[in-house]
CSV table of C-alpha atoms in Angstrom, one decimal:
chain,number,residue,atom,x,y,z
A,1,UNK,CA,-7.4,-8.9,19.3
A,2,UNK,CA,-10.8,-8.1,20.8
A,3,UNK,CA,-10.5,-4.4,20.0
A,4,UNK,CA,-9.6,-5.1,16.4
A,5,UNK,CA,-12.6,-7.4,16.0
A,6,UNK,CA,-14.9,-4.8,17.7
A,7,UNK,CA,-13.7,-2.1,15.4
A,8,UNK,CA,-14.1,-4.2,12.3
A,9,UNK,CA,-17.6,-5.3,13.3
A,10,UNK,CA,-18.7,-1.7,14.0
A,11,UNK,CA,-17.2,-0.4,10.7
A,12,UNK,CA,-18.9,-3.1,8.7
A,13,UNK,CA,-22.3,-2.5,10.2
A,14,UNK,CA,-22.1,1.3,9.9
A,15,UNK,CA,-21.0,1.1,6.3
A,16,UNK,CA,-23.5,-1.6,5.4
A,17,UNK,CA,-26.5,0.2,6.8
A,18,UNK,CA,-25.1,3.7,6.3
A,19,UNK,CA,-24.4,3.5,2.6
A,20,UNK,CA,-28.1,3.3,1.6
A,21,UNK,CA,-28.6,6.5,3.5
A,22,UNK,CA,-25.7,8.1,1.5
A,23,UNK,CA,-27.4,6.8,-1.7
A,24,UNK,CA,-30.6,8.5,-0.9
A,25,UNK,CA,-28.9,11.7,0.2
A,26,UNK,CA,-26.7,12.0,-2.8
A,27,UNK,CA,-29.5,11.0,-5.2
A,28,UNK,CA,-31.7,13.8,-3.7
A,29,UNK,CA,-28.9,16.2,-4.1
A,30,UNK,CA,-28.5,15.1,-7.7
A,31,UNK,CA,-24.9,14.2,-7.1
A,32,UNK,CA,-24.7,11.8,-10.0
A,33,UNK,CA,-21.4,10.6,-11.6
A,34,UNK,CA,-20.7,12.4,-14.9
A,35,UNK,CA,-19.4,9.9,-17.6
A,36,UNK,CA,-16.7,10.8,-20.1
A,37,UNK,CA,-18.0,10.5,-23.7
A,38,UNK,CA,-14.5,9.2,-24.8
A,39,UNK,CA,-14.7,6.2,-22.4
A,40,UNK,CA,-16.1,2.8,-23.1
A,41,UNK,CA,-19.7,3.2,-24.4
A,42,UNK,CA,-20.9,0.6,-21.9
A,43,UNK,CA,-20.3,3.2,-19.1
A,44,UNK,CA,-22.9,5.6,-20.5
A,45,UNK,CA,-25.6,3.6,-18.7
A,46,UNK,CA,-23.9,4.5,-15.4
A,47,UNK,CA,-24.5,8.2,-15.8
A,48,UNK,CA,-26.4,9.6,-12.8
A,49,UNK,CA,-25.3,6.9,-10.3
A,50,UNK,CA,-24.6,8.7,-7.0
A,51,UNK,CA,-20.9,9.4,-6.3
A,52,UNK,CA,-18.9,10.5,-3.3
A,53,UNK,CA,-19.8,7.2,-1.6
A,54,UNK,CA,-16.3,7.2,0.0
A,55,UNK,CA,-17.9,9.4,2.7
A,56,UNK,CA,-19.8,6.4,4.0
A,57,UNK,CA,-16.8,4.2,4.7
A,58,UNK,CA,-14.5,7.0,5.9
A,59,UNK,CA,-17.1,8.0,8.5
A,60,UNK,CA,-17.6,4.3,9.4
A,61,UNK,CA,-13.9,3.8,10.0
A,62,UNK,CA,-13.6,6.9,12.2
A,63,UNK,CA,-16.5,5.7,14.4
A,64,UNK,CA,-15.2,2.2,14.5
A,65,UNK,CA,-11.8,3.5,15.7
A,66,UNK,CA,-13.6,5.1,18.7
A,67,UNK,CA,-15.5,1.9,19.3
A,68,UNK,CA,-12.3,-0.1,19.3
A,69,UNK,CA,-10.8,2.2,21.9
A,70,UNK,CA,-13.9,1.7,24.1
A,71,UNK,CA,-13.2,-2.1,23.8
A,72,UNK,CA,-9.6,-1.5,25.0
A,73,UNK,CA,-10.8,-0.5,28.4
A,74,UNK,CA,-11.6,-4.1,29.1
A,75,UNK,CA,-8.2,-5.5,28.1
A,76,UNK,CA,-5.2,-6.3,30.3
A,77,UNK,CA,-2.9,-3.6,31.5
A,78,UNK,CA,-0.3,-4.3,28.9
A,79,UNK,CA,-2.7,-3.2,26.2
A,80,UNK,CA,-4.4,-0.3,27.9
A,81,UNK,CA,-1.2,1.7,27.1
A,82,UNK,CA,-2.8,2.3,23.7
A,83,UNK,CA,-6.3,3.2,25.0
A,84,UNK,CA,-6.0,6.9,24.1
A,85,UNK,CA,-5.6,8.1,20.5
A,86,UNK,CA,-2.0,8.2,19.5
A,87,UNK,CA,0.0,10.2,16.9
A,88,UNK,CA,-0.1,7.0,14.7
A,89,UNK,CA,-3.9,7.1,14.7
A,90,UNK,CA,-4.0,10.9,14.1
A,91,UNK,CA,-1.7,10.5,11.1
A,92,UNK,CA,-3.5,7.4,9.6
A,93,UNK,CA,-7.0,8.7,10.1
A,94,UNK,CA,-5.9,12.2,9.1
A,95,UNK,CA,-4.6,10.9,5.8
A,96,UNK,CA,-7.8,9.0,5.3
A,97,UNK,CA,-10.0,12.0,6.0
A,98,UNK,CA,-8.0,14.8,4.4
A,99,UNK,CA,-7.0,12.9,1.2
A,100,UNK,CA,-10.7,12.0,1.0
A,101,UNK,CA,-11.5,15.7,1.4
A,102,UNK,CA,-9.3,16.6,-1.6
A,103,UNK,CA,-11.2,13.9,-3.6
A,104,UNK,CA,-14.6,15.2,-2.2
A,105,UNK,CA,-13.7,18.7,-3.6
A,106,UNK,CA,-13.0,17.1,-7.0
A,107,UNK,CA,-16.2,15.1,-6.9
A,108,UNK,CA,-18.2,18.2,-5.9
A,109,UNK,CA,-16.9,20.2,-8.8
A,110,UNK,CA,-17.6,17.4,-11.2
A,111,UNK,CA,-21.2,17.2,-10.0
A,112,UNK,CA,-21.6,21.0,-9.9
A,113,UNK,CA,-20.3,21.4,-13.5
A,114,UNK,CA,-22.2,18.3,-14.7
A,115,UNK,CA,-19.1,17.0,-16.5
A,116,UNK,CA,-16.0,15.0,-15.7
A,117,UNK,CA,-13.8,18.1,-15.2
A,118,UNK,CA,-13.3,18.5,-11.5
A,119,UNK,CA,-10.1,19.8,-9.9
A,120,UNK,CA,-7.3,20.3,-12.4
A,121,UNK,CA,-4.5,17.8,-12.3
A,122,UNK,CA,-2.3,20.4,-10.7
A,123,UNK,CA,-4.9,21.3,-8.2
A,124,UNK,CA,-5.4,17.7,-7.2
A,125,UNK,CA,-1.7,17.1,-6.9
A,126,UNK,CA,-1.2,20.3,-4.9
A,127,UNK,CA,-3.9,19.2,-2.4
A,128,UNK,CA,-2.2,15.8,-2.0
A,129,UNK,CA,1.1,17.5,-1.6
A,130,UNK,CA,-0.2,19.7,1.2
A,131,UNK,CA,-1.9,16.9,3.0
A,132,UNK,CA,1.1,14.6,2.6
A,133,UNK,CA,3.6,17.3,3.8
A,134,UNK,CA,1.5,18.2,6.8
A,135,UNK,CA,1.1,14.6,8.1
A,136,UNK,CA,4.6,13.7,7.0
A,137,UNK,CA,6.0,16.4,9.4
A,138,UNK,CA,3.7,15.0,12.1
A,139,UNK,CA,4.9,11.5,11.5
A,140,UNK,CA,8.6,12.5,11.6
A,141,UNK,CA,8.9,15.3,14.1
A,142,UNK,CA,6.6,14.3,17.0
A,143,UNK,CA,8.1,11.2,18.8
A,144,UNK,CA,6.5,9.3,21.6
A,145,UNK,CA,7.9,9.2,25.1
A,146,UNK,CA,10.4,6.5,24.1
A,147,UNK,CA,11.5,8.5,21.1
A,148,UNK,CA,9.7,6.4,18.4
A,149,UNK,CA,8.1,8.2,15.5
A,150,UNK,CA,5.3,7.1,13.2
A,151,UNK,CA,7.6,7.2,10.2
A,152,UNK,CA,11.3,6.4,10.0
A,153,UNK,CA,14.2,8.3,8.7
A,154,UNK,CA,15.3,5.2,6.8
A,155,UNK,CA,13.6,3.7,3.8
A,156,UNK,CA,12.1,0.4,4.6
A,157,UNK,CA,11.4,-2.9,2.9
A,158,UNK,CA,10.2,-5.4,5.6
A,159,UNK,CA,12.1,-3.5,8.2
A,160,UNK,CA,14.1,-0.3,8.1
A,161,UNK,CA,17.1,-0.7,5.8
A,162,UNK,CA,20.0,0.7,7.9
A,163,UNK,CA,22.1,2.0,4.9
A,164,UNK,CA,19.1,3.9,3.4
A,165,UNK,CA,19.1,6.7,5.9
A,166,UNK,CA,17.7,9.8,4.2
A,167,UNK,CA,17.3,12.1,7.2
A,168,UNK,CA,14.1,13.7,8.5
A,169,UNK,CA,13.7,16.1,5.5
A,170,UNK,CA,14.3,13.3,3.1
A,171,UNK,CA,12.0,11.0,5.0
A,172,UNK,CA,9.2,13.6,4.7
A,173,UNK,CA,9.8,13.8,1.0
A,174,UNK,CA,9.6,10.0,0.8
A,175,UNK,CA,6.4,10.1,2.9
A,176,UNK,CA,4.8,12.6,0.5
A,177,UNK,CA,5.8,10.5,-2.5
A,178,UNK,CA,4.3,7.3,-1.1
A,179,UNK,CA,1.0,9.1,-0.2
A,180,UNK,CA,0.7,10.7,-3.6
A,181,UNK,CA,1.7,7.6,-5.5
A,182,UNK,CA,-0.7,5.3,-3.7
A,183,UNK,CA,-3.6,7.6,-3.7
A,184,UNK,CA,-3.3,8.2,-7.4
A,185,UNK,CA,-2.8,4.4,-7.9
A,186,UNK,CA,-6.1,3.6,-6.2
A,187,UNK,CA,-7.8,6.4,-8.0
A,188,UNK,CA,-6.7,5.0,-11.4
A,189,UNK,CA,-7.9,1.6,-10.4
A,190,UNK,CA,-11.3,2.9,-9.6
A,191,UNK,CA,-13.6,2.9,-12.7
A,192,UNK,CA,-15.3,-0.5,-12.7
A,193,UNK,CA,-18.0,-1.5,-10.2
A,194,UNK,CA,-16.3,-2.8,-7.1
A,195,UNK,CA,-12.8,-3.0,-8.5
A,196,UNK,CA,-11.0,-0.5,-6.3
A,197,UNK,CA,-13.1,-1.4,-3.3
A,198,UNK,CA,-12.4,-5.1,-3.5
A,199,UNK,CA,-8.7,-4.6,-4.2
A,200,UNK,CA,-8.4,-2.2,-1.2
A,201,UNK,CA,-10.1,-4.7,1.1
A,202,UNK,CA,-7.3,-7.2,0.3
A,203,UNK,CA,-4.5,-4.7,0.8
A,204,UNK,CA,-6.0,-3.3,4.0
A,205,UNK,CA,-6.6,-6.9,5.3
A,206,UNK,CA,-2.9,-7.6,4.7
A,207,UNK,CA,-1.9,-4.5,6.6
A,208,UNK,CA,-4.2,-5.5,9.5
A,209,UNK,CA,-2.4,-8.8,9.7
A,210,UNK,CA,1.0,-7.2,9.5
A,211,UNK,CA,0.1,-4.6,12.2
A,212,UNK,CA,-1.2,-7.3,14.6
A,213,UNK,CA,1.8,-9.5,14.0
A,214,UNK,CA,4.1,-6.6,14.8
A,215,UNK,CA,2.1,-5.9,17.9
A,216,UNK,CA,2.5,-9.5,19.1
A,217,UNK,CA,6.3,-9.2,18.4
A,218,UNK,CA,6.7,-5.5,19.4
A,219,UNK,CA,10.0,-4.0,20.6
A,220,UNK,CA,7.9,-1.6,22.6
A,221,UNK,CA,6.6,-4.4,24.7
A,222,UNK,CA,9.3,-4.8,27.3
A,223,UNK,CA,7.6,-7.8,28.9
A,224,UNK,CA,7.7,-9.7,25.6
A,225,UNK,CA,11.3,-8.8,25.0
A,226,UNK,CA,12.5,-9.7,28.5
A,227,UNK,CA,10.5,-12.9,28.7
A,228,UNK,CA,11.8,-14.2,25.4
A,229,UNK,CA,15.3,-12.7,25.8
A,230,UNK,CA,15.1,-10.9,22.4
A,231,UNK,CA,17.2,-8.2,20.9
A,232,UNK,CA,15.8,-5.4,18.7
A,233,UNK,CA,16.6,-7.6,15.6
A,234,UNK,CA,14.1,-10.1,16.8
A,235,UNK,CA,11.1,-7.7,17.2
A,236,UNK,CA,9.6,-4.8,15.3
A,237,UNK,CA,10.6,-1.2,15.9
A,238,UNK,CA,7.3,0.5,15.0
A,239,UNK,CA,5.1,2.9,16.9
A,240,UNK,CA,1.6,1.8,18.1
A,241,UNK,CA,1.2,-1.4,16.0
A,242,UNK,CA,-2.2,-2.2,17.7
A,243,UNK,CA,-3.5,1.1,16.4
A,244,UNK,CA,-2.3,0.2,12.9
A,245,UNK,CA,-4.0,-3.2,13.0
A,246,UNK,CA,-7.2,-1.7,14.4
A,247,UNK,CA,-7.5,1.1,11.8
A,248,UNK,CA,-6.6,-1.2,8.9
A,249,UNK,CA,-9.1,-3.8,10.0
A,250,UNK,CA,-11.8,-1.1,10.5
A,251,UNK,CA,-11.2,0.4,7.0
A,252,UNK,CA,-11.2,-3.1,5.4
A,253,UNK,CA,-14.5,-4.0,7.1
A,254,UNK,CA,-16.0,-0.7,6.2
A,255,UNK,CA,-15.1,-1.3,2.5
A,256,UNK,CA,-16.7,-4.8,2.7
A,257,UNK,CA,-20.0,-3.1,3.9
A,258,UNK,CA,-19.7,-0.6,1.1
A,259,UNK,CA,-19.0,-3.3,-1.5
A,260,UNK,CA,-22.4,-4.7,-0.9
A,261,UNK,CA,-23.8,-1.6,-2.6
A,262,UNK,CA,-20.9,-0.9,-4.9
A,263,UNK,CA,-20.6,-4.3,-6.6
A,264,UNK,CA,-22.0,-4.7,-10.2
A,265,UNK,CA,-24.4,-3.1,-10.9
A,266,UNK,CA,-23.3,-0.4,-8.5
A,267,UNK,CA,-25.9,1.6,-6.6
A,268,UNK,CA,-23.2,4.1,-5.6
A,269,UNK,CA,-19.6,5.0,-6.6
A,270,UNK,CA,-16.8,5.8,-4.1
A,271,UNK,CA,-15.7,8.7,-6.3
A,272,UNK,CA,-12.4,10.4,-5.8
A,273,UNK,CA,-13.5,10.9,-2.2
A,274,UNK,CA,-13.0,7.2,-1.5
A,275,UNK,CA,-10.2,6.5,-3.9
A,276,UNK,CA,-7.9,9.3,-2.7
A,277,UNK,CA,-8.8,8.6,0.9
A,278,UNK,CA,-8.1,4.9,0.6
A,279,UNK,CA,-4.8,5.5,-1.2
A,280,UNK,CA,-3.7,8.0,1.4
A,281,UNK,CA,-4.5,5.5,4.2
A,282,UNK,CA,-2.7,2.6,2.5
A,283,UNK,CA,0.4,4.7,1.9
A,284,UNK,CA,0.3,5.8,5.5
A,285,UNK,CA,0.1,2.1,6.6
A,286,UNK,CA,3.1,1.2,4.5
A,287,UNK,CA,5.2,3.9,6.1
A,288,UNK,CA,3.9,3.3,9.7
A,289,UNK,CA,4.6,-0.5,9.4
A,290,UNK,CA,8.1,0.1,8.0
A,291,UNK,CA,7.1,-1.7,4.8
A,292,UNK,CA,7.4,1.1,2.3
A,293,UNK,CA,9.1,-0.9,-0.5
A,294,UNK,CA,7.1,-4.0,0.3
A,295,UNK,CA,3.9,-2.0,-0.4
A,296,UNK,CA,4.8,-2.1,-4.1
A,297,UNK,CA,4.2,-5.9,-3.9
A,298,UNK,CA,1.2,-5.8,-1.5
A,299,UNK,CA,-0.5,-3.2,-3.5
A,300,UNK,CA,0.7,-4.7,-6.8
A,301,UNK,CA,-2.5,-4.3,-8.7
A,302,UNK,CA,-2.4,-0.5,-8.1
A,303,UNK,CA,1.2,-0.4,-9.3
A,304,UNK,CA,0.4,-2.5,-12.5
A,305,UNK,CA,-2.6,-0.2,-13.4
A,306,UNK,CA,-0.6,2.9,-12.7
A,307,UNK,CA,2.3,1.6,-14.9
A,308,UNK,CA,-0.2,0.9,-17.7
A,309,UNK,CA,-1.0,4.6,-17.8
A,310,UNK,CA,2.6,5.7,-17.6
A,311,UNK,CA,3.5,3.3,-20.5
A,312,UNK,CA,0.6,4.5,-22.6
A,313,UNK,CA,1.6,8.2,-22.1
A,314,UNK,CA,5.3,7.6,-22.9
A,315,UNK,CA,4.5,5.5,-25.9
A,316,UNK,CA,2.0,7.9,-27.4
A,317,UNK,CA,4.3,11.0,-26.8
A,318,UNK,CA,7.4,9.4,-28.2
A,319,UNK,CA,6.0,7.2,-31.0
A,320,UNK,CA,2.5,8.4,-31.6
A,321,UNK,CA,1.2,4.9,-31.0
A,322,UNK,CA,-0.7,3.4,-28.1
A,323,UNK,CA,0.3,0.2,-26.4
A,324,UNK,CA,-3.2,-0.4,-25.0
A,325,UNK,CA,-6.6,0.2,-26.6
A,326,UNK,CA,-7.3,2.5,-23.6
A,327,UNK,CA,-5.7,3.1,-20.3
A,328,UNK,CA,-6.0,2.5,-17.3
A,329,UNK,CA,-5.5,-1.3,-18.0
A,330,UNK,CA,-9.1,-2.3,-17.0
A,331,UNK,CA,-10.5,-0.3,-19.9
A,332,UNK,CA,-8.2,-2.1,-22.4
A,333,UNK,CA,-9.8,-5.4,-21.5
A,334,UNK,CA,-13.3,-3.8,-21.7
A,335,UNK,CA,-12.6,-2.8,-25.3
A,336,UNK,CA,-11.1,-6.3,-25.9
A,337,UNK,CA,-14.6,-7.7,-25.2
A,338,UNK,CA,-14.2,-8.9,-21.6
A,339,UNK,CA,-17.3,-8.4,-19.4
A,340,UNK,CA,-17.0,-5.9,-16.5
A,341,UNK,CA,-17.6,-8.7,-13.9
A,342,UNK,CA,-14.9,-10.9,-15.5
A,343,UNK,CA,-12.4,-8.0,-15.4
A,344,UNK,CA,-13.2,-7.1,-11.8
A,345,UNK,CA,-13.0,-10.7,-10.5
A,346,UNK,CA,-9.8,-11.5,-12.3
A,347,UNK,CA,-8.2,-8.3,-11.1
A,348,UNK,CA,-9.3,-9.1,-7.6
A,349,UNK,CA,-7.5,-12.4,-8.0
A,350,UNK,CA,-4.3,-10.5,-9.0
A,351,UNK,CA,-4.7,-8.2,-6.1
A,352,UNK,CA,-5.1,-11.2,-3.7
A,353,UNK,CA,-2.0,-12.9,-5.2
A,354,UNK,CA,0.1,-9.7,-4.7
A,355,UNK,CA,-1.1,-9.3,-1.1
A,356,UNK,CA,-0.4,-13.0,-0.4
A,357,UNK,CA,3.1,-12.7,-1.8
A,358,UNK,CA,3.7,-9.6,0.2
A,359,UNK,CA,2.6,-11.3,3.4
A,360,UNK,CA,4.7,-14.3,2.6
A,361,UNK,CA,7.8,-12.2,2.2
A,362,UNK,CA,7.0,-10.4,5.5
A,363,UNK,CA,6.6,-13.7,7.4
A,364,UNK,CA,9.7,-15.3,5.8
A,365,UNK,CA,11.8,-12.4,7.1
A,366,UNK,CA,10.5,-13.1,10.6
A,367,UNK,CA,11.4,-16.8,10.2
A,368,UNK,CA,14.8,-16.0,9.0
A,369,UNK,CA,15.5,-13.6,11.9
A,370,UNK,CA,14.1,-16.0,14.5
A,371,UNK,CA,15.9,-19.0,13.0
């Protein structure tokens, strides 16, 4: 627990005090956010606000991970087994950094062209596909000494579902789909000051709790299993759960520090750099904790907003009519007259409810198994 707290504290401080530096740097480079003319007119006043702020909390998380591992050197022998970086950490942080890099390229092109056209949709999806495939292979084909891999060949809900075995190739495909779906979901949620940041904090916080709970009831901890006379049904078959908890907590805390500057009126935007990076990390956490399908509930706000876009496109192409005034969903409420702050806070409440329901389902499974 000490390592998780240290990582979170370091991430928060670096992000809180590092984001103003990013604001000054990106302002000096004239890396202002272009605003689409077809969007809500209230957004035109945001033109020129520095973007690519996701760089700040991605860097903060990576440094915090290192700090957390320094803290591990003072922990009991049972925990020092995870002192060195693991494949789990490489996959999760790799997704965070490289999905963020795809977003950074998109942001860079927008700033350079001075319009909202960055990477093409195909180019962005191709970048996500390559990153997802690369780390999906690493997650499935590089087991630890006890044979455990970061991802599973079975599709999971709260644990692996035994009859949903898709094999390694199928599991890589599922991995890629989860990463692409979640990264685009967070990206669509971004657009109002602090909305995606606050929602991500709640989801990452939930995954930090899940990771730590799995660590305390871990099948890889032989002392725990033997002492409590537990079978594999009574513990969690995941790889490196303490790493999962540490990274999720660090990323959540880094987003809290960033939110200080990103809340309305935002001094900086996370851009696609932050949105794609956060989505990639959250998708990786879902797969690593064996909660792939549960992530649809935990990240429910991202799913709802993504579905609003899908519904809008299908409706317009099939009937020529729009279901919403504008999509994604947050802009519909803007055009309906809701203030930006009201939308953000209410959507945060929805995100919190979704995360709480997901945690409740996760814990109820543990009670059912132990009962």
